[in-house]
Amino acid sequence: MEPTFTDKILNSSTLAKRIIPCLDVKDGRTVKGVNFINLRDAGDPVELAWQYSQQCADELVFLDISATNEGRKTTLDLVKAVAEQINIPFTIGGGISEIADADALLNAGADKISINSAAVRNPDLIKQLADAFGKQFVVVAVDTRFIDGQNYVHLNGGRLKTDWETFKWVKRAEELGAGEILLTSMDYDGTKNGFDCDLLSEINLNLTIPLIASGGAGNMQHFTDVFQKANVDAALAASVFHYGEISIPDLKKELKRNGICTR
Amino acid sequence: MKKHSSIGIVNYGAGNIFSLTAALKRQGLRYGMVNRPEELDNYDRIIIPGVGHAAKAMGKLKASGMIDSILQLKKPVLGICLGMQLLTDYSEEGNVDLLKLIPLRTLNFEGRIDLKVPHMGWNTIKQVNESELMKGIPQETYFYFVHSFYIEYNPKFTVASCNYGISFSAIVQNNNFYGVQFHPEKSGDAGELILKNFSTI
């Protein structure tokens, strides 16, 4: 007998919703404050990554904000150190503009790379990367802002508006071979007022690849909301985790209590 | 206590093995690369890794000249992810005949389930047959999966199943040939235990 749609939804419920801490790294060190107890060196990304893996984070994202080639080389060493010591998957983003960059990161042990500006400037890069390394390796990060009744893709951390309407760009990225979309709402980022559930929900309905929500996490209820209202596959946050405002084990317990499947 | 053995990793150019070797190192397991057929003799366990496209990977394995020797192996062999799929009869990814060491088919999720593909993230597995690979792993343990094709469920060869819209093989075994669909090197402590178990089979 063919399974019904409800059966399929129920059957799928063992795939856990992912919680992803995001770390900004510059010249191989984490920047932005971290406020963890029992941390010998708060700037050491490997130690932080290890702490998060012990707290049952499902994945990690490292965002490389180094401005110089020297800084990027140092980041490559960091990627190796993380891959050597951490037993959960991680993504690295920032400054990837060609196949060679991605190849170096793959060989250093990165599970996925995240591309943003370079993909908007050269959409074919998504296809090239997917062909070369498989689409599961390619995360397309999209920064979006609401202007005059429309959502527009922005570059340079939200400072530069493009002509791409966000829904169109996300679909285009998917067609070109993106394996996952990491969507940051600039209007919500940093507010701690919760994720942009309406936008995420609308985008998610039209996607056939996983969607990671980013921007706006302030408390545990916000995570419950984004999983229940937008049904995203993962939620990413930085400061609420780094400053210990939300502990990942507590968050997972809370999500479970609300009927959301977590590891 | 059995002495830990040495593991040969089949190096045929399909996928990144940095994380796998790192995980073996963390477990204190000795390993080396197998680049030519005769090097298979240097180890008492073999891992076939793999990321990418089945037909292309099979092409690379053929080009490496190692297929005949792999088919003859009597020592424990572990295929990981695409490396596991290569052990089966056939894959819909590129419609390619494979090693036929485990008489199952590798099928496409697309067109069969109404869920997002790739199946990406942490999912539980359910043990359905005894295997030394599962020693110390409780039911419903989470492992990290990333794949768009899957090996069909079979009551005889499936050691543990996973459910993603459909039940499929998370772990398979046929005699000395083992396969895991998830990435043990990325699956936390449970994944590392699978590698450790393999080293003492």
Short mmCIF file of C-alpha atoms in Angstrom, two decimals:
data_model
loop_
_atom_site.label_atom_id
_atom_site.label_comp_id
_atom_site.label_asym_id
_atom_site.label_seq_id
_atom_site.Cartn_x
_atom_site.Cartn_y
_atom_site.Cartn_z
CA MET A 1 0.00 0.00 0.00
CA GLU A 2 1.26 3.48 -0.88
CA PRO A 3 2.08 5.53 2.23
CA THR A 4 -0.12 8.56 2.77
CA PHE A 5 1.34 12.05 2.99
CA THR A 6 0.89 12.05 6.78
CA ASP A 7 2.77 8.74 7.01
CA LYS A 8 5.62 10.28 5.10
CA ILE A 9 5.75 13.29 7.44
CA LEU A 10 5.69 11.02 10.49
CA ASN A 11 8.30 8.75 8.96
CA SER A 12 10.55 11.69 8.35
CA SER A 13 10.42 12.92 11.90
CA THR A 14 13.53 11.01 12.99
CA LEU A 15 15.74 13.47 11.09
CA ALA A 16 16.80 15.86 13.85
CA LYS A 17 16.48 19.61 13.51
CA ARG A 18 20.01 20.98 13.66
CA ILE A 19 21.42 23.61 16.04
CA ILE A 20 24.45 25.40 14.61
CA PRO A 21 26.71 27.81 16.49
CA CYS A 22 28.51 30.23 14.19
CA LEU A 23 32.05 31.42 14.96
CA ASP A 24 33.68 34.44 13.35
CA VAL A 25 37.38 33.87 12.81
CA LYS A 26 40.03 36.33 11.80
CA ASP A 27 43.66 35.33 11.20
CA GLY A 28 42.91 31.95 12.77
CA ARG A 29 41.41 33.30 16.01
CA THR A 30 37.78 33.73 17.03
CA VAL A 31 36.69 37.32 17.28
CA LYS A 32 33.63 38.68 19.06
CA GLY A 33 33.59 38.01 22.72
CA VAL A 34 32.98 34.62 24.14
CA ASN A 35 31.91 34.18 27.68
CA PHE A 36 32.33 30.55 28.49
CA ILE A 37 33.34 29.10 31.76
CA ASN A 38 36.20 26.60 31.83
CA LEU A 39 37.74 27.96 28.69
CA ARG A 40 41.50 28.33 28.86
CA ASP A 41 41.67 30.47 25.75
CA ALA A 42 38.45 32.06 24.53
CA GLY A 43 40.06 33.03 21.25
CA ASP A 44 41.03 29.50 20.25
CA PRO A 45 38.48 28.29 17.67
CA VAL A 46 39.46 24.65 18.13
CA GLU A 47 38.82 24.76 21.85
CA LEU A 48 35.48 26.49 21.31
CA ALA A 49 34.56 24.01 18.61
CA TRP A 50 35.39 21.18 20.98
CA GLN A 51 33.23 22.69 23.73
CA TYR A 52 30.32 22.99 21.31
CA SER A 53 30.74 19.44 20.05
CA GLN A 54 30.66 18.23 23.67
CA GLN A 55 27.46 20.23 24.20
CA CYS A 56 25.79 18.35 21.36
CA ALA A 57 25.91 21.10 18.73
CA ASP A 58 24.94 19.37 15.48
CA GLU A 59 27.25 21.27 13.20
CA LEU A 60 29.52 24.32 13.25
CA VAL A 61 29.95 27.24 10.89
CA PHE A 62 33.21 29.19 10.77
CA LEU A 63 33.04 32.53 9.07
CA ASP A 64 36.47 33.73 7.96
CA ILE A 65 36.61 37.52 8.08
CA SER A 66 40.35 37.80 7.46
CA ALA A 67 41.10 40.61 5.04
CA THR A 68 44.56 39.43 3.94
CA ASN A 69 45.94 36.39 2.15
CA GLU A 70 48.16 35.74 5.13
CA GLY A 71 45.06 35.67 7.34
CA ARG A 72 43.33 33.22 5.00
CA LYS A 73 46.33 30.90 5.04
CA THR A 74 46.17 30.90 8.81
CA THR A 75 42.49 30.04 8.56
CA LEU A 76 43.35 27.06 6.38
CA ASP A 77 45.59 25.76 9.19
CA LEU A 78 42.68 26.29 11.55
CA VAL A 79 40.38 24.22 9.31
CA LYS A 80 42.91 21.39 9.46
CA ALA A 81 43.15 21.63 13.24
CA VAL A 82 39.36 21.55 13.57
CA ALA A 83 39.04 18.57 11.24
CA GLU A 84 41.75 16.75 13.19
CA GLN A 85 40.15 17.26 16.56
CA ILE A 86 36.38 17.67 16.12
CA ASN A 87 34.02 14.79 15.29
CA ILE A 88 31.01 16.73 14.01
CA PRO A 89 30.57 18.33 10.58
CA PHE A 90 31.56 21.92 9.90
CA THR A 91 31.17 24.54 7.21
CA ILE A 92 33.57 27.30 6.38
CA GLY A 93 32.58 30.54 4.68
CA GLY A 94 34.13 33.85 3.80
CA GLY A 95 36.41 34.81 0.96
CA ILE A 96 35.74 31.82 -1.29
CA SER A 97 35.61 33.02 -4.86
CA GLU A 98 37.01 30.21 -6.98
CA ILE A 99 37.31 26.44 -7.26
CA ALA A 100 40.88 26.47 -5.93
CA ASP A 101 39.76 28.08 -2.65
CA ALA A 102 37.11 25.42 -2.18
CA ASP A 103 39.50 22.63 -3.13
CA ALA A 104 42.01 23.75 -0.51
CA LEU A 105 39.30 23.83 2.16
CA LEU A 106 37.99 20.39 1.17
CA ASN A 107 41.47 18.91 1.38
CA ALA A 108 41.94 20.55 4.77
CA GLY A 109 38.90 18.61 5.99
CA ALA A 110 35.96 21.04 5.65
CA ASP A 111 32.63 19.25 5.12
CA LYS A 112 30.96 22.16 3.37
CA ILE A 113 31.79 25.62 2.15
CA SER A 114 29.50 28.60 2.23
CA ILE A 115 29.55 31.17 -0.57
CA ASN A 116 27.74 34.47 -0.63
CA SER A 117 28.96 37.52 -2.60
CA ALA A 118 31.01 35.47 -5.05
CA ALA A 119 27.90 33.47 -5.98
CA VAL A 120 25.87 36.60 -6.67
CA ARG A 121 28.65 38.11 -8.74
CA ASN A 122 29.23 34.85 -10.62
CA PRO A 123 26.23 32.49 -10.27
CA ASP A 124 27.97 29.89 -12.43
CA LEU A 125 30.38 29.34 -9.53
CA ILE A 126 27.60 27.43 -7.75
CA LYS A 127 27.33 25.02 -10.65
CA GLN A 128 31.10 24.64 -10.97
CA LEU A 129 31.43 23.86 -7.26
CA ALA A 130 28.51 21.42 -7.27
CA ASP A 131 29.93 19.61 -10.32
CA ALA A 132 33.40 19.45 -8.82
CA PHE A 133 32.59 18.49 -5.23
CA GLY A 134 28.91 17.46 -5.11
CA LYS A 135 26.02 19.69 -4.16
CA GLN A 136 26.12 18.58 -0.51
CA PHE A 137 29.38 20.55 -0.27
CA VAL A 138 27.89 23.86 -1.42
CA VAL A 139 25.99 26.09 0.99
CA VAL A 140 24.73 29.33 -0.50
CA ALA A 141 24.46 32.05 2.15
CA VAL A 142 21.92 34.75 1.42
CA ASP A 143 21.67 38.05 3.31
CA THR A 144 18.27 39.59 2.76
CA ARG A 145 16.65 42.90 3.67
CA PHE A 146 13.10 44.16 3.21
CA ILE A 147 12.93 47.40 1.21
CA ASP A 148 9.82 49.08 -0.22
CA GLY A 149 7.67 46.00 0.01
CA GLN A 150 10.26 43.61 -1.50
CA ASN A 151 13.02 41.35 -0.16
CA TYR A 152 16.38 42.02 -1.74
CA VAL A 153 19.64 40.11 -1.57
CA HIS A 154 22.42 42.19 -0.01
CA LEU A 155 26.20 41.81 -0.08
CA ASN A 156 29.07 42.91 2.15
CA GLY A 157 27.34 42.00 5.37
CA GLY A 158 24.11 43.67 4.29
CA ARG A 159 25.59 47.00 3.25
CA LEU A 160 25.29 46.63 -0.51
CA LYS A 161 21.87 46.11 -2.08
CA THR A 162 21.63 44.00 -5.26
CA ASP A 163 18.81 43.80 -7.80
CA TRP A 164 18.09 40.20 -6.93
CA GLU A 165 14.71 39.65 -5.33
CA THR A 166 15.40 37.13 -2.57
CA PHE A 167 12.94 34.39 -3.59
CA LYS A 168 14.17 34.47 -7.19
CA TRP A 169 17.81 34.29 -6.12
CA VAL A 170 17.21 31.40 -3.74
CA LYS A 171 15.42 29.42 -6.45
CA ARG A 172 18.20 30.23 -8.93
CA ALA A 173 20.84 29.08 -6.46
CA GLU A 174 18.92 25.85 -5.95
CA GLU A 175 18.66 25.25 -9.71
CA LEU A 176 22.39 25.85 -10.13
CA GLY A 177 23.24 23.16 -7.58
CA ALA A 178 23.24 24.65 -4.08
CA GLY A 179 22.95 21.85 -1.53
CA GLU A 180 21.65 24.07 1.23
CA ILE A 181 20.55 27.68 1.78
CA LEU A 182 21.68 29.69 4.80
CA LEU A 183 19.29 32.64 5.00
CA THR A 184 20.07 35.63 7.21
CA SER A 185 17.45 38.30 7.63
CA MET A 186 19.35 41.57 8.07
CA ASP A 187 16.22 43.20 9.48
CA TYR A 188 16.20 40.68 12.32
CA ASP A 189 19.92 40.01 12.76
CA GLY A 190 21.21 41.37 16.06
CA THR A 191 17.76 42.32 17.35
CA LYS A 192 17.31 39.21 19.53
CA ASN A 193 13.59 39.51 18.74
CA GLY A 194 13.35 36.13 17.03
CA PHE A 195 13.87 34.72 13.54
CA ASP A 196 11.98 36.07 10.52
CA CYS A 197 9.53 33.15 10.54
CA ASP A 198 7.19 34.51 7.86
CA LEU A 199 9.92 35.01 5.30
CA LEU A 200 11.65 31.73 6.17
CA SER A 201 8.38 29.85 5.96
CA GLU A 202 7.54 31.24 2.53
CA ILE A 203 11.00 30.47 1.19
CA ASN A 204 11.01 27.01 2.72
CA LEU A 205 7.71 26.07 1.05
CA ASN A 206 9.35 26.57 -2.33
CA LEU A 207 12.63 24.80 -1.58
CA THR A 208 13.58 21.16 -2.13
CA ILE A 209 16.96 21.53 -0.35
CA PRO A 210 17.58 22.15 3.37
CA LEU A 211 17.14 25.67 4.75
CA ILE A 212 19.16 27.08 7.68
CA ALA A 213 17.59 30.03 9.52
CA SER A 214 19.86 32.79 10.78
CA GLY A 215 19.42 36.19 12.41
CA GLY A 216 17.43 37.25 15.43
CA ALA A 217 17.78 34.44 17.98
CA GLY A 218 17.37 35.86 21.49
CA ASN A 219 15.84 33.11 23.57
CA MET A 220 14.85 29.45 23.43
CA GLN A 221 11.26 30.20 22.39
CA HIS A 222 12.60 31.75 19.19
CA PHE A 223 14.11 28.41 18.20
CA THR A 224 10.86 26.59 18.93
CA ASP A 225 9.03 29.20 16.82
CA VAL A 226 11.30 28.94 13.81
CA PHE A 227 11.08 25.14 13.74
CA GLN A 228 7.31 25.05 14.32
CA LYS A 229 6.28 28.00 12.15
CA ALA A 230 8.80 27.84 9.32
CA ASN A 231 9.75 24.14 9.56
CA VAL A 232 13.36 25.01 8.69
CA ASP A 233 15.94 22.23 8.85
CA ALA A 234 18.44 24.05 11.06
CA ALA A 235 18.85 27.22 13.08
CA LEU A 236 22.10 29.14 13.40
CA ALA A 237 23.10 31.66 16.05
CA ALA A 238 26.24 33.21 17.47
CA SER A 239 26.10 35.51 20.47
CA VAL A 240 23.37 33.70 22.44
CA PHE A 241 25.63 30.66 22.46
CA HIS A 242 28.99 32.42 22.87
CA TYR A 243 27.80 34.47 25.84
CA GLY A 244 26.21 31.46 27.45
CA GLU A 245 22.73 33.02 27.34
CA ILE A 246 21.42 29.78 25.90
CA SER A 247 23.09 26.46 26.61
CA ILE A 248 22.69 23.99 23.80
CA PRO A 249 21.73 21.04 26.06
CA ASP A 250 18.99 23.17 27.67
CA LEU A 251 17.82 24.33 24.27
CA LYS A 252 17.60 20.76 23.01
CA LYS A 253 15.60 19.72 26.06
CA GLU A 254 13.21 22.60 25.51
CA LEU A 255 12.80 21.78 21.80
CA LYS A 256 12.15 18.13 22.64
CA ARG A 257 9.55 19.18 25.21
CA ASN A 258 7.84 21.09 22.39
CA GLY A 259 7.74 18.00 20.19
CA ILE A 260 10.63 18.99 17.94
CA CYS A 261 12.98 16.20 16.96
CA THR A 262 16.51 16.88 18.20
CA ARG A 263 19.59 14.82 18.75
CA MET B 1 42.40 -7.88 24.63
CA LYS B 2 42.85 -8.18 20.91
CA LYS B 3 45.63 -6.09 19.49
CA HIS B 4 44.44 -3.27 17.24
CA SER B 5 45.22 -3.98 13.66
CA SER B 6 46.28 -1.84 10.81
CA ILE B 7 43.76 -0.40 8.35
CA GLY B 8 44.40 0.21 4.66
CA ILE B 9 42.42 3.02 3.05
CA VAL B 10 41.70 2.49 -0.64
CA ASN B 11 42.97 5.68 -2.24
CA TYR B 12 41.29 5.85 -5.64
CA GLY B 13 40.71 9.59 -5.83
CA ALA B 14 37.03 9.73 -4.86
CA GLY B 15 36.54 12.13 -2.02
CA ASN B 16 38.36 13.68 0.84
CA ILE B 17 39.89 11.35 3.39
CA PHE B 18 41.42 13.91 5.74
CA SER B 19 38.57 13.67 8.26
CA LEU B 20 38.58 9.86 8.13
CA THR B 21 42.30 9.59 8.84
CA ALA B 22 41.90 12.19 11.60
CA ALA B 23 39.18 10.09 13.24
CA LEU B 24 41.33 6.93 13.03
CA LYS B 25 44.23 8.85 14.56
CA ARG B 26 42.02 10.08 17.43
CA GLN B 27 41.13 6.45 18.12
CA GLY B 28 44.78 5.47 18.12
CA LEU B 29 44.27 3.20 15.09
CA ARG B 30 47.09 2.57 12.66
CA TYR B 31 46.35 3.13 8.99
CA GLY B 32 47.98 3.62 5.62
CA MET B 33 47.06 4.30 2.02
CA VAL B 34 46.41 1.63 -0.57
CA ASN B 35 47.33 2.98 -3.99
CA ARG B 36 48.05 -0.28 -5.83
CA PRO B 37 46.46 -3.75 -5.69
CA GLU B 38 49.49 -5.41 -4.05
CA GLU B 39 49.33 -2.89 -1.19
CA LEU B 40 46.04 -4.44 -0.05
CA ASP B 41 48.22 -7.23 1.44
CA ASN B 42 49.96 -4.78 3.79
CA TYR B 43 46.90 -4.38 6.01
CA ASP B 44 44.51 -6.68 7.82
CA ARG B 45 41.47 -4.42 7.41
CA ILE B 46 40.42 -2.31 4.45
CA ILE B 47 38.27 0.83 4.28
CA ILE B 48 36.76 2.01 1.00
CA PRO B 49 35.80 5.68 1.44
CA GLY B 50 33.93 7.73 -1.11
CA VAL B 51 32.13 10.96 -1.76
CA GLY B 52 30.66 12.00 -5.08
CA HIS B 53 29.04 10.25 -8.04
CA ALA B 54 28.67 6.44 -8.17
CA ALA B 55 29.42 5.93 -11.87
CA LYS B 56 32.41 8.28 -11.74
CA ALA B 57 33.75 6.65 -8.57
CA MET B 58 33.37 3.19 -10.10
CA GLY B 59 35.30 4.46 -13.13
CA LYS B 60 38.11 5.66 -10.88
CA LEU B 61 38.18 2.40 -8.97
CA LYS B 62 38.48 0.51 -12.27
CA ALA B 63 41.26 2.84 -13.37
CA SER B 64 43.12 2.10 -10.12
CA GLY B 65 43.35 -1.56 -11.17
CA MET B 66 42.26 -2.71 -7.71
CA ILE B 67 38.84 -4.21 -8.43
CA ASP B 68 39.89 -7.86 -8.94
CA SER B 69 41.93 -7.83 -5.75
CA ILE B 70 39.12 -6.22 -3.76
CA LEU B 71 36.69 -8.91 -4.96
CA GLN B 72 39.07 -11.59 -3.61
CA LEU B 73 39.48 -10.05 -0.15
CA LYS B 74 38.76 -12.31 2.81
CA LYS B 75 39.69 -9.74 5.48
CA PRO B 76 37.14 -7.28 6.89
CA VAL B 77 36.26 -4.51 4.44
CA LEU B 78 34.27 -1.40 5.38
CA GLY B 79 32.68 0.85 2.76
CA ILE B 80 31.73 4.33 3.92
CA CYS B 81 28.95 6.36 2.26
CA LEU B 82 29.56 6.08 -1.50
CA GLY B 83 32.20 3.47 -0.69
CA MET B 84 29.39 1.39 0.84
CA GLN B 85 27.20 1.82 -2.21
CA LEU B 86 30.04 0.56 -4.43
CA LEU B 87 29.76 -2.81 -2.67
CA THR B 88 26.21 -3.30 -4.00
CA ASP B 89 25.07 -4.75 -7.33
CA TYR B 90 24.04 -1.61 -9.06
CA SER B 91 23.37 2.13 -8.62
CA GLU B 92 20.76 4.33 -10.22
CA GLU B 93 23.31 7.14 -10.00
CA GLY B 94 24.67 6.90 -13.51
CA ASN B 95 22.97 3.47 -13.97
CA VAL B 96 26.17 1.63 -13.27
CA ASP B 97 27.02 -1.97 -12.33
CA LEU B 98 29.06 -2.10 -9.14
CA LEU B 99 31.17 -4.63 -7.20
CA LYS B 100 28.23 -7.03 -6.48
CA LEU B 101 29.65 -7.99 -3.09
CA ILE B 102 26.34 -7.25 -1.38
CA PRO B 103 23.33 -8.33 -3.49
CA LEU B 104 21.30 -5.12 -3.10
CA ARG B 105 20.54 -2.10 -5.25
CA THR B 106 21.41 1.56 -4.69
CA LEU B 107 18.38 3.71 -5.47
CA ASN B 108 17.52 7.38 -5.89
CA PHE B 109 15.55 9.14 -3.15
CA GLU B 110 14.18 11.52 -5.74
CA GLY B 111 10.88 10.33 -7.14
CA ARG B 112 10.40 7.94 -4.21
CA ILE B 113 9.91 10.28 -1.25
CA ASP B 114 8.30 13.70 -0.76
CA LEU B 115 11.12 15.01 1.42
CA LYS B 116 14.13 17.20 0.81
CA VAL B 117 17.05 15.59 -1.00
CA PRO B 118 19.92 15.22 -0.07
CA HIS B 119 19.04 13.49 3.18
CA MET B 120 21.31 15.68 5.28
CA GLY B 121 21.76 15.71 9.03
CA TRP B 122 21.52 13.53 12.10
CA ASN B 123 19.16 10.58 12.00
CA THR B 124 18.59 7.56 14.21
CA ILE B 125 19.31 4.00 13.19
CA LYS B 126 17.57 0.83 14.25
CA GLN B 127 19.48 -2.41 14.56
CA VAL B 128 17.69 -5.33 12.87
CA ASN B 129 20.50 -7.92 12.71
CA GLU B 130 23.46 -8.80 14.91
CA SER B 131 26.82 -7.42 13.89
CA GLU B 132 30.10 -6.77 15.67
CA LEU B 133 30.07 -3.28 14.17
CA MET B 134 27.13 -2.39 16.46
CA LYS B 135 28.83 -3.46 19.70
CA GLY B 136 28.00 -0.90 22.40
CA ILE B 137 25.74 1.20 20.16
CA PRO B 138 22.24 1.59 21.67
CA GLN B 139 19.08 1.53 19.53
CA GLU B 140 18.01 4.92 18.14
CA THR B 141 21.52 6.39 18.25
CA TYR B 142 22.01 9.39 15.97
CA PHE B 143 24.50 9.36 13.09
CA TYR B 144 25.36 12.01 10.51
CA PHE B 145 24.09 11.33 6.97
CA VAL B 146 24.65 13.20 3.70
CA HIS B 147 23.40 11.36 0.61
CA SER B 148 20.91 11.47 -2.27
CA PHE B 149 20.98 7.73 -3.08
CA TYR B 150 20.31 4.90 -0.67
CA ILE B 151 20.68 1.14 -0.42
CA GLU B 152 17.36 -0.67 -0.27
CA TYR B 153 16.31 -2.34 2.96
CA ASN B 154 16.76 -6.10 3.12
CA PRO B 155 15.96 -8.34 6.11
CA LYS B 156 19.06 -10.46 5.49
CA PHE B 157 21.81 -7.97 4.67
CA THR B 158 20.62 -4.88 6.52
CA VAL B 159 22.28 -4.67 9.95
CA ALA B 160 20.65 -1.37 10.87
CA SER B 161 17.97 0.61 9.08
CA CYS B 162 17.27 4.32 8.92
CA ASN B 163 14.04 6.00 8.05
CA TYR B 164 13.74 9.00 5.76
CA GLY B 165 10.37 8.82 4.12
CA ILE B 166 11.31 5.22 3.41
CA SER B 167 13.28 2.57 5.33
CA PHE B 168 16.73 2.03 3.91
CA SER B 169 20.02 0.38 4.92
CA ALA B 170 22.15 2.45 7.30
CA ILE B 171 24.53 -0.48 7.85
CA VAL B 172 24.88 -3.60 5.68
CA GLN B 173 26.93 -6.74 5.94
CA ASN B 174 27.60 -9.75 3.76
CA ASN B 175 30.29 -12.04 5.18
CA ASN B 176 33.47 -9.95 5.56
CA PHE B 177 32.05 -6.96 3.66
CA TYR B 178 30.52 -4.18 5.76
CA GLY B 179 29.10 -0.83 4.78
CA VAL B 180 27.84 2.28 6.56
CA GLN B 181 25.81 4.95 4.80
CA PHE B 182 26.48 7.64 7.43
CA HIS B 183 29.85 9.26 8.07
CA PRO B 184 31.33 7.62 11.20
CA GLU B 185 34.14 10.21 11.21
CA LYS B 186 31.55 12.98 11.61
CA SER B 187 29.06 11.23 13.87
CA GLY B 188 30.40 12.15 17.28
CA ASP B 189 31.46 9.50 19.78
CA ALA B 190 29.10 6.84 18.36
CA GLY B 191 30.71 7.17 14.94
CA GLU B 192 34.17 6.74 16.42
CA LEU B 193 32.97 3.62 18.23
CA ILE B 194 31.89 2.13 14.89
CA LEU B 195 35.44 2.66 13.56
CA LYS B 196 36.88 1.17 16.73
CA ASN B 197 34.56 -1.85 16.46
CA PHE B 198 35.64 -2.37 12.87
CA SER B 199 39.28 -2.42 13.98
CA THR B 200 38.64 -5.37 16.33
CA ILE B 201 36.34 -7.51 14.16
#
